[in-house]
Amino acid sequence: MTKEVYISAEGLERIKAELREVEQVKLPDIAVKIAEAKDLGDLSENAEYHEAKEQQSFLFGKAQELRYKIKNARVIDKNCSTEIVSVGCTVDVESGGEKMTFELVGSDEADPIAGKISLESPIGSALVGSKPGEVVSVSTPAGESEYKIVKIM
């Protein structure tokens, strides 16, 4: 079963650009290195050849991963309802007297220090579907926490 990849429009463009770079620059460069290494003779003891083949294998895997993300991308709609928390929304919450703001994003764009949390994280998954005024309980490695939804933007 394929899994949707939640991503911003900007994030999707970054992934497409990365795929172009892998396919049009990095893989052709590796093909040249492999050809040059083959010219050095015996492949069984040719470190340059084996290193280039390893890099090529890694890049093939990277390209496959990027194509999967592009194919299964679900671009996040930035026009959120202010009635219910969903991916793409920015949410003001309160926990233990502390006020915080989170933006719910796909896992590829998560950056907790910048307030961007994945909808797959414990806090993100607890917030999804909640409404202003509700309190959600979150189990984290640090213990149980409660978050009151103050505002959805």
Short mmCIF file of N, CA and C in Angstrom, two decimals:
data_model
loop_
_atom_site.label_atom_id
_atom_site.label_comp_id
_atom_site.label_asym_id
_atom_site.label_seq_id
_atom_site.Cartn_x
_atom_site.Cartn_y
_atom_site.Cartn_z
N MET A 1 0.84 -1.18 0.00
CA MET A 1 0.00 0.00 0.00
C MET A 1 0.89 1.25 0.00
N THR A 2 0.60 2.17 -0.88
CA THR A 2 1.39 3.39 -0.94
C THR A 2 0.92 4.37 0.12
N LYS A 3 1.86 5.13 0.61
CA LYS A 3 1.57 6.09 1.66
C LYS A 3 1.67 7.49 1.07
N GLU A 4 0.66 8.31 1.33
CA GLU A 4 0.69 9.69 0.85
C GLU A 4 1.83 10.44 1.53
N VAL A 5 2.49 11.29 0.77
CA VAL A 5 3.57 12.11 1.29
C VAL A 5 3.06 13.54 1.34
N TYR A 6 2.74 14.02 2.55
CA TYR A 6 2.26 15.39 2.71
C TYR A 6 3.45 16.33 2.58
N ILE A 7 3.30 17.33 1.72
CA ILE A 7 4.41 18.24 1.46
C ILE A 7 3.86 19.58 0.94
N SER A 8 4.59 20.64 1.22
CA SER A 8 4.21 21.96 0.70
C SER A 8 4.55 22.02 -0.78
N ALA A 9 3.96 22.98 -1.47
CA ALA A 9 4.26 23.16 -2.89
C ALA A 9 5.75 23.46 -3.08
N GLU A 10 6.32 24.25 -2.17
CA GLU A 10 7.75 24.58 -2.24
C GLU A 10 8.59 23.32 -2.01
N GLY A 11 8.19 22.50 -1.06
CA GLY A 11 8.91 21.27 -0.77
C GLY A 11 8.89 20.31 -1.95
N LEU A 12 7.76 20.24 -2.63
CA LEU A 12 7.65 19.38 -3.81
C LEU A 12 8.58 19.87 -4.91
N GLU A 13 8.66 21.18 -5.09
CA GLU A 13 9.58 21.73 -6.10
C GLU A 13 11.03 21.43 -5.75
N ARG A 14 11.37 21.47 -4.45
CA ARG A 14 12.74 21.13 -4.02
C ARG A 14 13.06 19.67 -4.35
N ILE A 15 12.10 18.78 -4.12
CA ILE A 15 12.31 17.37 -4.41
C ILE A 15 12.48 17.15 -5.91
N LYS A 16 11.66 17.83 -6.71
CA LYS A 16 11.79 17.70 -8.17
C LYS A 16 13.15 18.20 -8.64
N ALA A 17 13.63 19.30 -8.06
CA ALA A 17 14.95 19.84 -8.43
C ALA A 17 16.05 18.88 -8.02
N GLU A 18 15.91 18.27 -6.86
CA GLU A 18 16.91 17.30 -6.40
C GLU A 18 16.94 16.09 -7.32
N LEU A 19 15.77 15.62 -7.77
CA LEU A 19 15.72 14.49 -8.70
C LEU A 19 16.39 14.85 -10.02
N ARG A 20 16.11 16.06 -10.52
CA ARG A 20 16.77 16.49 -11.77
C ARG A 20 18.29 16.49 -11.61
N GLU A 21 18.77 16.98 -10.47
CA GLU A 21 20.22 17.01 -10.24
C GLU A 21 20.81 15.60 -10.20
N VAL A 22 20.12 14.69 -9.53
CA VAL A 22 20.60 13.30 -9.46
C VAL A 22 20.63 12.69 -10.85
N GLU A 23 19.53 12.84 -11.60
CA GLU A 23 19.43 12.19 -12.91
C GLU A 23 20.27 12.85 -13.99
N GLN A 24 20.38 14.17 -13.95
CA GLN A 24 21.03 14.88 -15.05
C GLN A 24 22.48 15.26 -14.77
N VAL A 25 22.89 15.26 -13.50
CA VAL A 25 24.26 15.67 -13.18
C VAL A 25 25.03 14.54 -12.48
N LYS A 26 24.52 14.10 -11.34
CA LYS A 26 25.28 13.15 -10.53
C LYS A 26 25.43 11.78 -11.17
N LEU A 27 24.34 11.20 -11.69
CA LEU A 27 24.45 9.88 -12.31
C LEU A 27 25.34 9.89 -13.56
N PRO A 28 25.21 10.89 -14.45
CA PRO A 28 26.14 10.93 -15.59
C PRO A 28 27.60 11.08 -15.15
N ASP A 29 27.86 11.87 -14.10
CA ASP A 29 29.22 12.02 -13.59
C ASP A 29 29.77 10.68 -13.09
N ILE A 30 28.93 9.93 -12.39
CA ILE A 30 29.35 8.62 -11.88
C ILE A 30 29.61 7.66 -13.03
N ALA A 31 28.79 7.72 -14.07
CA ALA A 31 29.00 6.85 -15.24
C ALA A 31 30.37 7.11 -15.86
N VAL A 32 30.78 8.37 -15.90
CA VAL A 32 32.11 8.72 -16.42
C VAL A 32 33.20 8.15 -15.51
N LYS A 33 33.01 8.29 -14.18
CA LYS A 33 34.00 7.76 -13.23
C LYS A 33 34.12 6.25 -13.36
N ILE A 34 32.99 5.56 -13.57
CA ILE A 34 33.02 4.10 -13.73
C ILE A 34 33.79 3.74 -14.99
N ALA A 35 33.52 4.44 -16.07
CA ALA A 35 34.22 4.16 -17.33
C ALA A 35 35.72 4.40 -17.18
N GLU A 36 36.09 5.48 -16.51
CA GLU A 36 37.51 5.78 -16.29
C GLU A 36 38.17 4.72 -15.42
N ALA A 37 37.45 4.28 -14.38
CA ALA A 37 38.00 3.26 -13.48
C ALA A 37 38.16 1.93 -14.20
N LYS A 38 37.26 1.60 -15.11
CA LYS A 38 37.37 0.36 -15.88
C LYS A 38 38.65 0.36 -16.71
N ASP A 39 39.02 1.54 -17.19
CA ASP A 39 40.23 1.66 -18.02
C ASP A 39 41.51 1.42 -17.22
N LEU A 40 41.40 1.44 -15.89
CA LEU A 40 42.59 1.23 -15.06
C LEU A 40 42.99 -0.24 -14.97
N GLY A 41 42.15 -1.12 -15.48
CA GLY A 41 42.54 -2.54 -15.50
C GLY A 41 41.68 -3.40 -14.61
N ASP A 42 42.32 -4.38 -13.98
CA ASP A 42 41.69 -5.42 -13.16
C ASP A 42 40.65 -4.83 -12.20
N LEU A 43 39.37 -5.19 -12.40
CA LEU A 43 38.28 -4.63 -11.59
C LEU A 43 38.22 -5.24 -10.19
N SER A 44 38.77 -6.43 -10.02
CA SER A 44 38.66 -7.11 -8.72
C SER A 44 39.41 -6.35 -7.61
N GLU A 45 40.45 -5.62 -7.97
CA GLU A 45 41.22 -4.87 -6.98
C GLU A 45 41.23 -3.38 -7.30
N ASN A 46 40.19 -2.91 -7.94
CA ASN A 46 40.12 -1.53 -8.39
C ASN A 46 39.22 -0.73 -7.44
N ALA A 47 39.83 -0.06 -6.47
CA ALA A 47 39.07 0.67 -5.44
C ALA A 47 38.22 1.79 -6.05
N GLU A 48 38.76 2.49 -7.06
CA GLU A 48 38.02 3.58 -7.68
C GLU A 48 36.74 3.06 -8.34
N TYR A 49 36.84 1.92 -8.99
CA TYR A 49 35.69 1.31 -9.66
C TYR A 49 34.62 0.94 -8.63
N HIS A 50 35.04 0.24 -7.57
CA HIS A 50 34.08 -0.21 -6.56
C HIS A 50 33.43 0.97 -5.83
N GLU A 51 34.20 2.00 -5.58
CA GLU A 51 33.64 3.19 -4.93
C GLU A 51 32.62 3.88 -5.84
N ALA A 52 32.95 3.99 -7.12
CA ALA A 52 32.02 4.62 -8.08
C ALA A 52 30.75 3.79 -8.23
N LYS A 53 30.88 2.46 -8.26
CA LYS A 53 29.69 1.60 -8.36
C LYS A 53 28.82 1.74 -7.11
N GLU A 54 29.46 1.87 -5.96
CA GLU A 54 28.72 2.06 -4.71
C GLU A 54 27.96 3.39 -4.74
N GLN A 55 28.62 4.44 -5.21
CA GLN A 55 27.97 5.75 -5.33
C GLN A 55 26.81 5.68 -6.33
N GLN A 56 27.01 4.97 -7.42
CA GLN A 56 25.95 4.82 -8.42
C GLN A 56 24.74 4.12 -7.82
N SER A 57 24.99 3.06 -7.07
CA SER A 57 23.90 2.32 -6.43
C SER A 57 23.14 3.22 -5.45
N PHE A 58 23.88 4.00 -4.67
CA PHE A 58 23.25 4.93 -3.74
C PHE A 58 22.37 5.93 -4.49
N LEU A 59 22.90 6.48 -5.59
CA LEU A 59 22.15 7.49 -6.36
C LEU A 59 20.92 6.89 -7.03
N PHE A 60 21.01 5.64 -7.49
CA PHE A 60 19.82 4.97 -8.05
C PHE A 60 18.74 4.86 -6.97
N GLY A 61 19.15 4.49 -5.76
CA GLY A 61 18.20 4.39 -4.64
C GLY A 61 17.61 5.74 -4.29
N LYS A 62 18.45 6.77 -4.28
CA LYS A 62 17.98 8.13 -3.98
C LYS A 62 16.97 8.59 -5.02
N ALA A 63 17.26 8.33 -6.30
CA ALA A 63 16.34 8.72 -7.38
C ALA A 63 15.01 7.99 -7.23
N GLN A 64 15.07 6.71 -6.88
CA GLN A 64 13.84 5.93 -6.70
C GLN A 64 13.01 6.51 -5.54
N GLU A 65 13.68 6.85 -4.45
CA GLU A 65 12.99 7.44 -3.29
C GLU A 65 12.34 8.78 -3.66
N LEU A 66 13.05 9.62 -4.41
CA LEU A 66 12.51 10.92 -4.81
C LEU A 66 11.33 10.76 -5.76
N ARG A 67 11.42 9.81 -6.70
CA ARG A 67 10.29 9.55 -7.61
C ARG A 67 9.06 9.10 -6.83
N TYR A 68 9.26 8.25 -5.83
CA TYR A 68 8.16 7.78 -4.98
C TYR A 68 7.48 8.97 -4.29
N LYS A 69 8.30 9.86 -3.72
CA LYS A 69 7.74 11.02 -3.03
C LYS A 69 6.96 11.92 -3.99
N ILE A 70 7.48 12.11 -5.19
CA ILE A 70 6.79 12.94 -6.19
C ILE A 70 5.48 12.28 -6.60
N LYS A 71 5.53 10.99 -6.87
CA LYS A 71 4.34 10.26 -7.32
C LYS A 71 3.24 10.27 -6.25
N ASN A 72 3.64 10.15 -4.99
CA ASN A 72 2.67 10.04 -3.90
C ASN A 72 2.47 11.34 -3.13
N ALA A 73 2.97 12.44 -3.69
CA ALA A 73 2.87 13.73 -3.01
C ALA A 73 1.42 14.19 -2.91
N ARG A 74 1.10 14.68 -1.76
CA ARG A 74 -0.19 15.35 -1.55
C ARG A 74 0.16 16.74 -1.05
N VAL A 75 -0.01 17.71 -1.95
CA VAL A 75 0.39 19.08 -1.62
C VAL A 75 -0.55 19.63 -0.55
N ILE A 76 0.07 20.18 0.48
CA ILE A 76 -0.67 20.71 1.62
C ILE A 76 -1.36 22.02 1.23
N ASP A 77 -2.65 22.08 1.50
CA ASP A 77 -3.44 23.30 1.25
C ASP A 77 -3.19 24.26 2.41
N LYS A 78 -2.66 25.42 2.11
CA LYS A 78 -2.35 26.41 3.15
C LYS A 78 -3.61 27.12 3.66
N ASN A 79 -4.74 26.96 2.98
CA ASN A 79 -5.98 27.59 3.41
C ASN A 79 -6.69 26.67 4.39
N CYS A 80 -6.31 26.77 5.65
CA CYS A 80 -6.86 25.90 6.68
C CYS A 80 -8.18 26.42 7.22
N SER A 81 -8.96 25.48 7.68
CA SER A 81 -10.16 25.83 8.42
C SER A 81 -9.71 26.30 9.80
N THR A 82 -10.37 27.29 10.34
CA THR A 82 -10.05 27.72 11.70
C THR A 82 -10.88 26.94 12.72
N GLU A 83 -11.64 25.97 12.22
CA GLU A 83 -12.54 25.18 13.08
C GLU A 83 -11.93 23.87 13.55
N ILE A 84 -11.01 23.29 12.75
CA ILE A 84 -10.46 21.98 13.08
C ILE A 84 -9.01 21.90 12.61
N VAL A 85 -8.15 21.32 13.45
CA VAL A 85 -6.73 21.22 13.13
C VAL A 85 -6.51 20.18 12.04
N SER A 86 -5.77 20.57 11.00
CA SER A 86 -5.39 19.63 9.94
C SER A 86 -3.99 19.98 9.46
N VAL A 87 -3.43 19.10 8.64
CA VAL A 87 -2.09 19.33 8.12
C VAL A 87 -2.06 20.65 7.34
N GLY A 88 -1.00 21.43 7.55
CA GLY A 88 -0.88 22.73 6.91
C GLY A 88 -1.31 23.88 7.80
N CYS A 89 -2.03 23.57 8.87
CA CYS A 89 -2.50 24.61 9.78
C CYS A 89 -1.40 25.03 10.76
N THR A 90 -1.53 26.26 11.22
CA THR A 90 -0.70 26.74 12.32
C THR A 90 -1.62 26.82 13.52
N VAL A 91 -1.13 26.30 14.66
CA VAL A 91 -1.97 26.15 15.85
C VAL A 91 -1.28 26.79 17.05
N ASP A 92 -2.00 27.64 17.76
CA ASP A 92 -1.52 28.16 19.04
C ASP A 92 -2.05 27.22 20.11
N VAL A 93 -1.14 26.76 20.98
CA VAL A 93 -1.53 25.87 22.07
C VAL A 93 -0.94 26.38 23.38
N GLU A 94 -1.49 25.84 24.47
CA GLU A 94 -1.00 26.16 25.80
C GLU A 94 -0.78 24.85 26.54
N SER A 95 0.37 24.75 27.21
CA SER A 95 0.67 23.55 27.98
C SER A 95 1.47 23.95 29.21
N GLY A 96 0.94 23.64 30.38
CA GLY A 96 1.64 23.98 31.62
C GLY A 96 1.91 25.47 31.76
N GLY A 97 1.00 26.31 31.29
CA GLY A 97 1.16 27.75 31.38
C GLY A 97 2.04 28.34 30.29
N GLU A 98 2.62 27.50 29.46
CA GLU A 98 3.48 27.97 28.37
C GLU A 98 2.70 27.99 27.06
N LYS A 99 2.84 29.10 26.32
CA LYS A 99 2.17 29.21 25.02
C LYS A 99 3.16 28.84 23.92
N MET A 100 2.68 28.07 22.95
CA MET A 100 3.51 27.62 21.83
C MET A 100 2.72 27.71 20.54
N THR A 101 3.43 27.82 19.45
CA THR A 101 2.81 27.83 18.13
C THR A 101 3.46 26.73 17.31
N PHE A 102 2.62 25.89 16.71
CA PHE A 102 3.10 24.80 15.86
C PHE A 102 2.47 24.91 14.48
N GLU A 103 3.25 24.56 13.47
CA GLU A 103 2.72 24.40 12.12
C GLU A 103 2.78 22.91 11.83
N LEU A 104 1.65 22.32 11.42
CA LEU A 104 1.62 20.89 11.10
C LEU A 104 2.05 20.67 9.66
N VAL A 105 3.11 19.90 9.49
CA VAL A 105 3.69 19.66 8.16
C VAL A 105 3.90 18.16 7.96
N GLY A 106 4.25 17.79 6.73
CA GLY A 106 4.62 16.42 6.45
C GLY A 106 5.97 16.11 7.08
N SER A 107 6.30 14.84 7.23
CA SER A 107 7.52 14.45 7.93
C SER A 107 8.79 14.96 7.25
N ASP A 108 8.79 15.11 5.93
CA ASP A 108 9.98 15.59 5.23
C ASP A 108 10.32 17.03 5.56
N GLU A 109 9.34 17.80 5.99
CA GLU A 109 9.56 19.23 6.24
C GLU A 109 9.55 19.57 7.73
N ALA A 110 9.48 18.56 8.58
CA ALA A 110 9.44 18.80 10.02
C ALA A 110 10.75 19.46 10.50
N ASP A 111 10.60 20.43 11.37
CA ASP A 111 11.72 21.14 11.98
C ASP A 111 11.23 21.66 13.33
N PRO A 112 11.25 20.79 14.36
CA PRO A 112 10.68 21.16 15.66
C PRO A 112 11.23 22.46 16.24
N ILE A 113 12.50 22.75 16.01
CA ILE A 113 13.09 23.97 16.54
C ILE A 113 12.42 25.20 15.93
N ALA A 114 12.00 25.09 14.66
CA ALA A 114 11.31 26.20 13.98
C ALA A 114 9.80 26.13 14.19
N GLY A 115 9.32 25.19 15.02
CA GLY A 115 7.89 25.08 15.28
C GLY A 115 7.13 24.29 14.23
N LYS A 116 7.84 23.63 13.33
CA LYS A 116 7.18 22.81 12.30
C LYS A 116 7.22 21.36 12.76
N ILE A 117 6.04 20.83 13.10
CA ILE A 117 5.99 19.46 13.60
C ILE A 117 5.26 18.56 12.61
N SER A 118 5.74 17.35 12.54
CA SER A 118 5.16 16.37 11.64
C SER A 118 3.80 15.92 12.16
N LEU A 119 2.88 15.70 11.24
CA LEU A 119 1.58 15.20 11.67
C LEU A 119 1.71 13.76 12.15
N GLU A 120 2.86 13.13 11.93
CA GLU A 120 3.10 11.77 12.41
C GLU A 120 3.77 11.76 13.79
N SER A 121 4.18 12.93 14.28
CA SER A 121 4.79 13.01 15.61
C SER A 121 3.71 12.82 16.67
N PRO A 122 4.10 12.50 17.90
CA PRO A 122 3.08 12.35 18.95
C PRO A 122 2.20 13.60 19.12
N ILE A 123 2.82 14.77 19.14
CA ILE A 123 2.04 16.01 19.30
C ILE A 123 1.19 16.27 18.07
N GLY A 124 1.79 16.15 16.89
CA GLY A 124 1.07 16.40 15.64
C GLY A 124 -0.14 15.50 15.48
N SER A 125 0.04 14.21 15.73
CA SER A 125 -1.09 13.28 15.55
C SER A 125 -2.18 13.53 16.59
N ALA A 126 -1.80 13.99 17.79
CA ALA A 126 -2.81 14.30 18.81
C ALA A 126 -3.59 15.56 18.45
N LEU A 127 -2.92 16.53 17.83
CA LEU A 127 -3.60 17.79 17.49
C LEU A 127 -4.56 17.66 16.31
N VAL A 128 -4.22 16.80 15.35
CA VAL A 128 -5.06 16.66 14.14
C VAL A 128 -6.48 16.26 14.53
N GLY A 129 -7.44 17.02 14.02
CA GLY A 129 -8.85 16.73 14.27
C GLY A 129 -9.42 17.45 15.49
N SER A 130 -8.57 18.13 16.25
CA SER A 130 -9.07 18.82 17.44
C SER A 130 -9.56 20.23 17.08
N LYS A 131 -10.29 20.82 18.02
CA LYS A 131 -10.92 22.13 17.79
C LYS A 131 -10.46 23.11 18.86
N PRO A 132 -10.60 24.41 18.59
CA PRO A 132 -10.24 25.40 19.61
C PRO A 132 -11.00 25.15 20.91
N GLY A 133 -10.28 25.27 22.02
CA GLY A 133 -10.87 25.03 23.33
C GLY A 133 -10.67 23.61 23.83
N GLU A 134 -10.42 22.68 22.94
CA GLU A 134 -10.22 21.29 23.35
C GLU A 134 -8.84 21.10 23.95
N VAL A 135 -8.72 20.08 24.79
CA VAL A 135 -7.44 19.71 25.39
C VAL A 135 -7.11 18.31 24.90
N VAL A 136 -5.90 18.15 24.37
CA VAL A 136 -5.46 16.84 23.90
C VAL A 136 -4.33 16.36 24.79
N SER A 137 -4.29 15.05 24.98
CA SER A 137 -3.26 14.43 25.79
C SER A 137 -2.24 13.78 24.86
N VAL A 138 -0.97 13.98 25.17
CA VAL A 138 0.10 13.47 24.31
C VAL A 138 1.08 12.66 25.14
N SER A 139 1.34 11.44 24.69
CA SER A 139 2.37 10.61 25.31
C SER A 139 3.67 10.81 24.56
N THR A 140 4.69 11.27 25.28
CA THR A 140 6.01 11.46 24.69
C THR A 140 7.02 10.70 25.54
N PRO A 141 8.24 10.55 25.05
CA PRO A 141 9.26 9.89 25.86
C PRO A 141 9.47 10.58 27.22
N ALA A 142 9.19 11.88 27.28
CA ALA A 142 9.35 12.63 28.53
C ALA A 142 8.16 12.46 29.47
N GLY A 143 7.10 11.80 29.00
CA GLY A 143 5.91 11.59 29.82
C GLY A 143 4.65 12.11 29.16
N GLU A 144 3.60 12.17 29.94
CA GLU A 144 2.28 12.61 29.44
C GLU A 144 2.18 14.13 29.55
N SER A 145 1.70 14.76 28.48
CA SER A 145 1.50 16.22 28.47
C SER A 145 0.12 16.53 27.92
N GLU A 146 -0.42 17.65 28.35
CA GLU A 146 -1.71 18.10 27.82
C GLU A 146 -1.52 19.43 27.12
N TYR A 147 -2.22 19.57 25.99
CA TYR A 147 -2.15 20.79 25.19
C TYR A 147 -3.56 21.29 24.95
N LYS A 148 -3.80 22.55 25.29
CA LYS A 148 -5.09 23.17 25.02
C LYS A 148 -4.96 23.93 23.70
N ILE A 149 -5.89 23.66 22.77
CA ILE A 149 -5.89 24.34 21.48
C ILE A 149 -6.49 25.73 21.71
N VAL A 150 -5.69 26.77 21.51
CA VAL A 150 -6.12 28.14 21.73
C VAL A 150 -6.69 28.72 20.44
N LYS A 151 -5.96 28.54 19.34
CA LYS A 151 -6.36 29.16 18.08
C LYS A 151 -5.78 28.37 16.91
N ILE A 152 -6.57 28.29 15.83
CA ILE A 152 -6.12 27.65 14.59
C ILE A 152 -6.05 28.73 13.52
N MET A 153 -4.92 28.78 12.83
CA MET A 153 -4.74 29.80 11.80
C MET A 153 -4.42 29.14 10.48
#
